[in-house]
Amino acid sequence: MKAEGGAGAAHEKVASGAGEKEDASGTASTNGSLGSAKDGLSAIMPGWFFEISPMWPGEAHSLKVEKVLFQGKSDYQDVMVFQSSTYGKVLVLDGVIQCTERDECAYQEMITHLPLCSIPNPKKVLVVGGGDGGVLREVSRYSSVEQIDICEIDKMVIDVSKEFFPKMAIGYEDPRVNLYVGDGVEFLRNASEGTYDAIIVDSSDPIGPAQELFEKPFFRSIAKALRPGGVVCNILFSFLSYAEMAKSMYSQFSGVIGFVICSTEGPAVDFRHPVYHINEDDHSHKSVGPLKFYNSEIHSAAFCLPSFAKRMFN
Amino acid sequence: MKAEGGAGAAHEKVASGAGEKEDASGTASTNGSLGSAKDGLSAIMPGWFFEISPMWPGEAHSLKVEKVLFQGKSDYQDVMVFQSSTYGKVLVLDGVIQCTERDECAYQEMITHLPLCSIPNPKKVLVVGGGDGGVLREVSRYSSVEQIDICEIDKMVIDVSKEFFPKMAIGYEDPRVNLYVGDGVEFLRNASEGTYDAIIVDSSDPIGPAQELFEKPFFRSIAKALRPGGVVCNILFSFLSYAEMAKSMYSQFSGVIGFVICSTEGPAVDFRHPVYHINEDDHSHKSVGPLKFYNSEIHSAAFCLPSFAKRMFN
């Protein structure tokens, strides 16, 4: 597979790095006051949520909480939803913010349209993870698409999204969607060869239930399940070989997320120049609304990397 | 003047908006626990610096403090320097982070090279503010430049930078630099007509001592001091007419900064396509080092705006 890295601007849903867990707990313990627990709710600053991650030791992002709307423990992770004072509702898995109503659009649009606008007439698309439904919502904009499979391991994430995040969960309402609740690794292992035009891996951190989605056998399954010239898009972090690079990138400039996009051998894919120009102002998808972040210019611009990142790739 | 907006990725030094001061104090007071004071040092989470700003009500960015290196009160503002655990040294003015050693490069490089690479052979450059010296360091990369004037109002910022931020203050060592400690508004009022090829306004928030740098007479002075076809670069926020837009942009996607770049009437300037391709890997400026963020591709990419921002401009 040929890989290209693209950097898009998106705030949340930054993947977290492996092998540094001690830093996070270290931060919490030497400080002795950054609240308890995976949920990040602070005992000492009541009413605030703290996001502490091994990805950004020595700093904490915090949001003011209006009200905790849901707290549960699924078979896989801690799930929390709170109403923030300025970011709308916020979905938190194992203490890490997955998305906020205010800025989820940037992430969902980029991880979906970077691959789908790079190939002509995608017909079969697979989403691995993405239980909130936001990627489904974006895939549903393509009239060429006939089949949208999604494999999400955690039913609680789906249920919570349907209850609290209707603007993301609306993606499930598309009749082309087939939902499989189960293990993405197994799903892909059993997928027929050459099935999909595009696969989008929208997972949480490599530390939690998504761990296997960051290992080689999974990438081999992806390559097998894609048609020749098919594409896969993933957050930069999910490629272990890029982990150090991603870490350095995030740590230099928080607030930036990287994606890795690859194609299987076959018809060449020129990722920098989208073949499909999606109409960013299209109001025909009334329920979904026009695009907030992505457009064809942003697509190409996402492949322009800062000098330090270019040097890392070379 | 013709204005174009460009968005670059840079973390700190995000300008703050006017007219919302009540929000910041509101946040602090209703919460009752976000520490005291303009310096942001928290009484309740010792060892952490909290950045609270009217620009981002309901959220707080915080950095772990290893050691406070300097605290002073100049004629204009509170000045603090601390050693953070992961961002290097951090310069704070009136409680707002101005720059960190780790990521200052993105801001300094973009605000400098966006204008200077857009015109052929700049000779006379004026920096208003920029007391840390980082913009001077970037301007010094141009061999065509004969004269670099800088007018910074606060001598304490200069002294502190020279003591604690040698990699930024190195900009002062260029023999082409003429330092004026004084009021930028007055300096520009007295500048001869048509003097400068480029003016870079590197100021702090519109709330503090820099307030006048955000008002119309100042922009008129800039236009007068520029040669025909000369350029000015400024953070997006500093144009009051764009304030709402900038606010919306920042509030949608924190971690992103916008610049406004304009030229006076005269030889046309095509900002999107730099006429000078600065060599990002140039090691000949040994003391300054190669560019970390800017390159010609990033220059053009900075003018590709997300869909929501494009709609705001139209």
Tab-separated table of C-alpha atoms in Angstrom, chain A residues 9-12 26-27 30-31 33-34 42 44-48 50 56-65 84-87 102-107 109 250-256 272 280-281 283 290-295 297-298 301-311, chain B residues 9-12 26-27 30-31 33-34 42 44-48 50 56-65 84-87 102-107 109 250-256 272 280-281 283 290-295 297-298 301-311:
chain	number	residue	atom	x	y	z
A	9	ALA	CA	-7.273	21.089	11.177
A	10	ALA	CA	-9.523	19.507	13.712
A	11	HIS	CA	-9.617	19.988	17.369
A	12	GLU	CA	-10.841	16.973	19.202
A	26	GLY	CA	2.620	10.687	36.749
A	27	THR	CA	1.094	14.020	35.970
A	30	THR	CA	2.760	14.367	41.302
A	31	ASN	CA	0.200	17.061	41.053
A	33	SER	CA	-5.049	17.243	42.362
A	34	LEU	CA	-6.094	16.627	38.800
A	42	SER	CA	-12.468	16.919	38.890
A	44	ILE	CA	-11.063	19.825	43.214
A	45	MET	CA	-12.474	21.987	40.447
A	46	PRO	CA	-16.096	21.034	40.608
A	47	GLY	CA	-17.993	21.625	37.438
A	48	TRP	CA	-15.035	21.157	35.104
A	50	PHE	CA	-10.233	17.649	32.652
A	56	TRP	CA	-0.026	15.731	26.005
A	57	PRO	CA	1.802	15.353	29.298
A	58	GLY	CA	2.192	18.566	31.209
A	59	GLU	CA	-0.945	20.137	29.843
A	60	ALA	CA	-4.626	19.720	30.364
A	61	HIS	CA	-7.568	20.867	28.348
A	62	SER	CA	-10.637	21.529	30.374
A	63	LEU	CA	-14.240	22.282	29.639
A	64	LYS	CA	-16.851	23.686	31.912
A	65	VAL	CA	-19.589	21.163	32.573
A	84	SER	CA	-20.615	21.696	28.257
A	85	SER	CA	-21.165	25.403	28.603
A	86	THR	CA	-19.677	26.320	25.218
A	87	TYR	CA	-18.981	23.147	23.187
A	102	ARG	CA	-19.359	22.217	18.194
A	103	ASP	CA	-16.447	20.868	16.249
A	104	GLU	CA	-17.133	17.229	15.325
A	105	CYS	CA	-17.775	18.327	11.743
A	106	ALA	CA	-14.106	18.955	10.966
A	107	TYR	CA	-12.975	15.477	11.936
A	109	GLU	CA	-15.823	15.476	7.177
A	250	TYR	CA	0.775	16.607	17.949
A	251	SER	CA	3.190	17.611	20.617
A	252	GLN	CA	4.535	20.446	18.503
A	253	PHE	CA	1.165	21.760	17.560
A	254	SER	CA	-1.794	20.671	19.541
A	255	GLY	CA	-5.036	21.318	17.759
A	256	VAL	CA	-3.831	19.622	14.605
A	272	ARG	CA	-3.877	15.391	-3.558
A	280	GLU	CA	-19.932	22.243	-0.060
A	281	ASP	CA	-23.054	24.382	-0.226
A	283	HIS	CA	-28.612	22.106	0.652
A	290	PRO	CA	-24.189	21.732	3.988
A	291	LEU	CA	-20.562	20.896	4.670
A	292	LYS	CA	-19.047	22.954	7.458
A	293	PHE	CA	-15.372	22.228	7.007
A	294	TYR	CA	-14.395	20.187	3.956
A	295	ASN	CA	-14.123	21.524	0.422
A	297	GLU	CA	-9.359	23.337	-1.695
A	298	ILE	CA	-9.068	22.170	1.896
A	301	ALA	CA	-4.264	21.926	1.299
A	302	ALA	CA	-4.364	19.078	3.810
A	303	PHE	CA	-1.438	17.508	1.977
A	304	CYS	CA	0.770	20.560	2.455
A	305	LEU	CA	2.795	19.767	5.515
A	306	PRO	CA	4.736	22.118	7.755
A	307	SER	CA	8.494	22.030	7.223
A	308	PHE	CA	9.251	19.989	10.332
A	309	ALA	CA	6.721	17.324	9.282
A	310	LYS	CA	8.074	17.181	5.733
A	311	ARG	CA	11.525	16.537	7.135
B	9	ALA	CA	-2.096	26.421	12.131
B	10	ALA	CA	-0.521	27.824	15.220
B	11	HIS	CA	-1.322	27.138	18.755
B	12	GLU	CA	-0.548	30.004	21.010
B	26	GLY	CA	-17.817	35.492	34.926
B	27	THR	CA	-16.200	32.171	34.328
B	30	THR	CA	-19.210	31.541	38.998
B	31	ASN	CA	-16.723	28.785	39.215
B	33	SER	CA	-12.028	28.294	41.882
B	34	LEU	CA	-10.050	29.073	38.783
B	42	SER	CA	-3.867	28.711	40.403
B	44	ILE	CA	-6.297	25.570	44.016
B	45	MET	CA	-4.232	23.545	41.582
B	46	PRO	CA	-0.759	24.457	42.681
B	47	GLY	CA	1.871	24.047	40.056
B	48	TRP	CA	-0.415	24.690	37.099
B	50	PHE	CA	-4.482	28.376	33.765
B	56	TRP	CA	-12.724	30.847	24.929
B	57	PRO	CA	-15.296	31.038	27.693
B	58	GLY	CA	-16.143	27.696	29.216
B	59	GLU	CA	-12.752	26.192	28.565
B	60	ALA	CA	-9.313	26.536	30.015
B	61	HIS	CA	-5.951	25.515	28.732
B	62	SER	CA	-3.485	24.673	31.400
B	63	LEU	CA	0.195	23.963	31.541
B	64	LYS	CA	2.179	22.388	34.281
B	65	VAL	CA	4.642	24.846	35.777
B	84	SER	CA	6.684	24.605	31.824
B	85	SER	CA	7.201	20.887	32.038
B	86	THR	CA	6.598	20.196	28.336
B	87	TYR	CA	6.387	23.504	26.408
B	102	ARG	CA	7.962	24.760	21.765
B	103	ASP	CA	5.610	26.261	19.233
B	104	GLU	CA	6.454	29.930	18.762
B	105	CYS	CA	7.965	29.096	15.380
B	106	ALA	CA	4.608	28.532	13.666
B	107	TYR	CA	3.242	31.938	14.564
B	109	GLU	CA	7.183	32.254	10.668
B	250	TYR	CA	-11.567	30.528	16.897
B	251	SER	CA	-14.572	29.362	18.819
B	252	GLN	CA	-15.307	26.698	16.231
B	253	PHE	CA	-11.787	25.425	16.065
B	254	SER	CA	-9.429	26.337	18.799
B	255	GLY	CA	-5.853	25.752	17.841
B	256	VAL	CA	-6.222	27.678	14.621
B	272	ARG	CA	-1.757	33.146	-2.648
B	280	GLU	CA	12.998	25.947	4.248
B	281	ASP	CA	16.078	23.801	4.693
B	283	HIS	CA	21.218	25.982	7.070
B	290	PRO	CA	16.120	26.162	9.237
B	291	LEU	CA	12.424	26.986	9.043
B	292	LYS	CA	10.287	24.755	11.234
B	293	PHE	CA	6.840	25.524	9.939
B	294	TYR	CA	6.626	27.775	6.881
B	295	ASN	CA	7.248	26.687	3.316
B	297	GLU	CA	3.179	25.062	-0.036
B	298	ILE	CA	1.997	25.972	3.444
B	301	ALA	CA	-2.511	26.286	1.693
B	302	ALA	CA	-3.062	28.951	4.337
B	303	PHE	CA	-5.447	30.688	1.953
B	304	CYS	CA	-7.671	27.634	1.634
B	305	LEU	CA	-10.404	28.238	4.142
B	306	PRO	CA	-12.811	25.752	5.662
B	307	SER	CA	-16.322	25.922	4.229
B	308	PHE	CA	-17.830	27.755	7.174
B	309	ALA	CA	-15.159	30.461	6.968
B	310	LYS	CA	-15.588	30.852	3.216
B	311	ARG	CA	-19.282	31.439	3.772
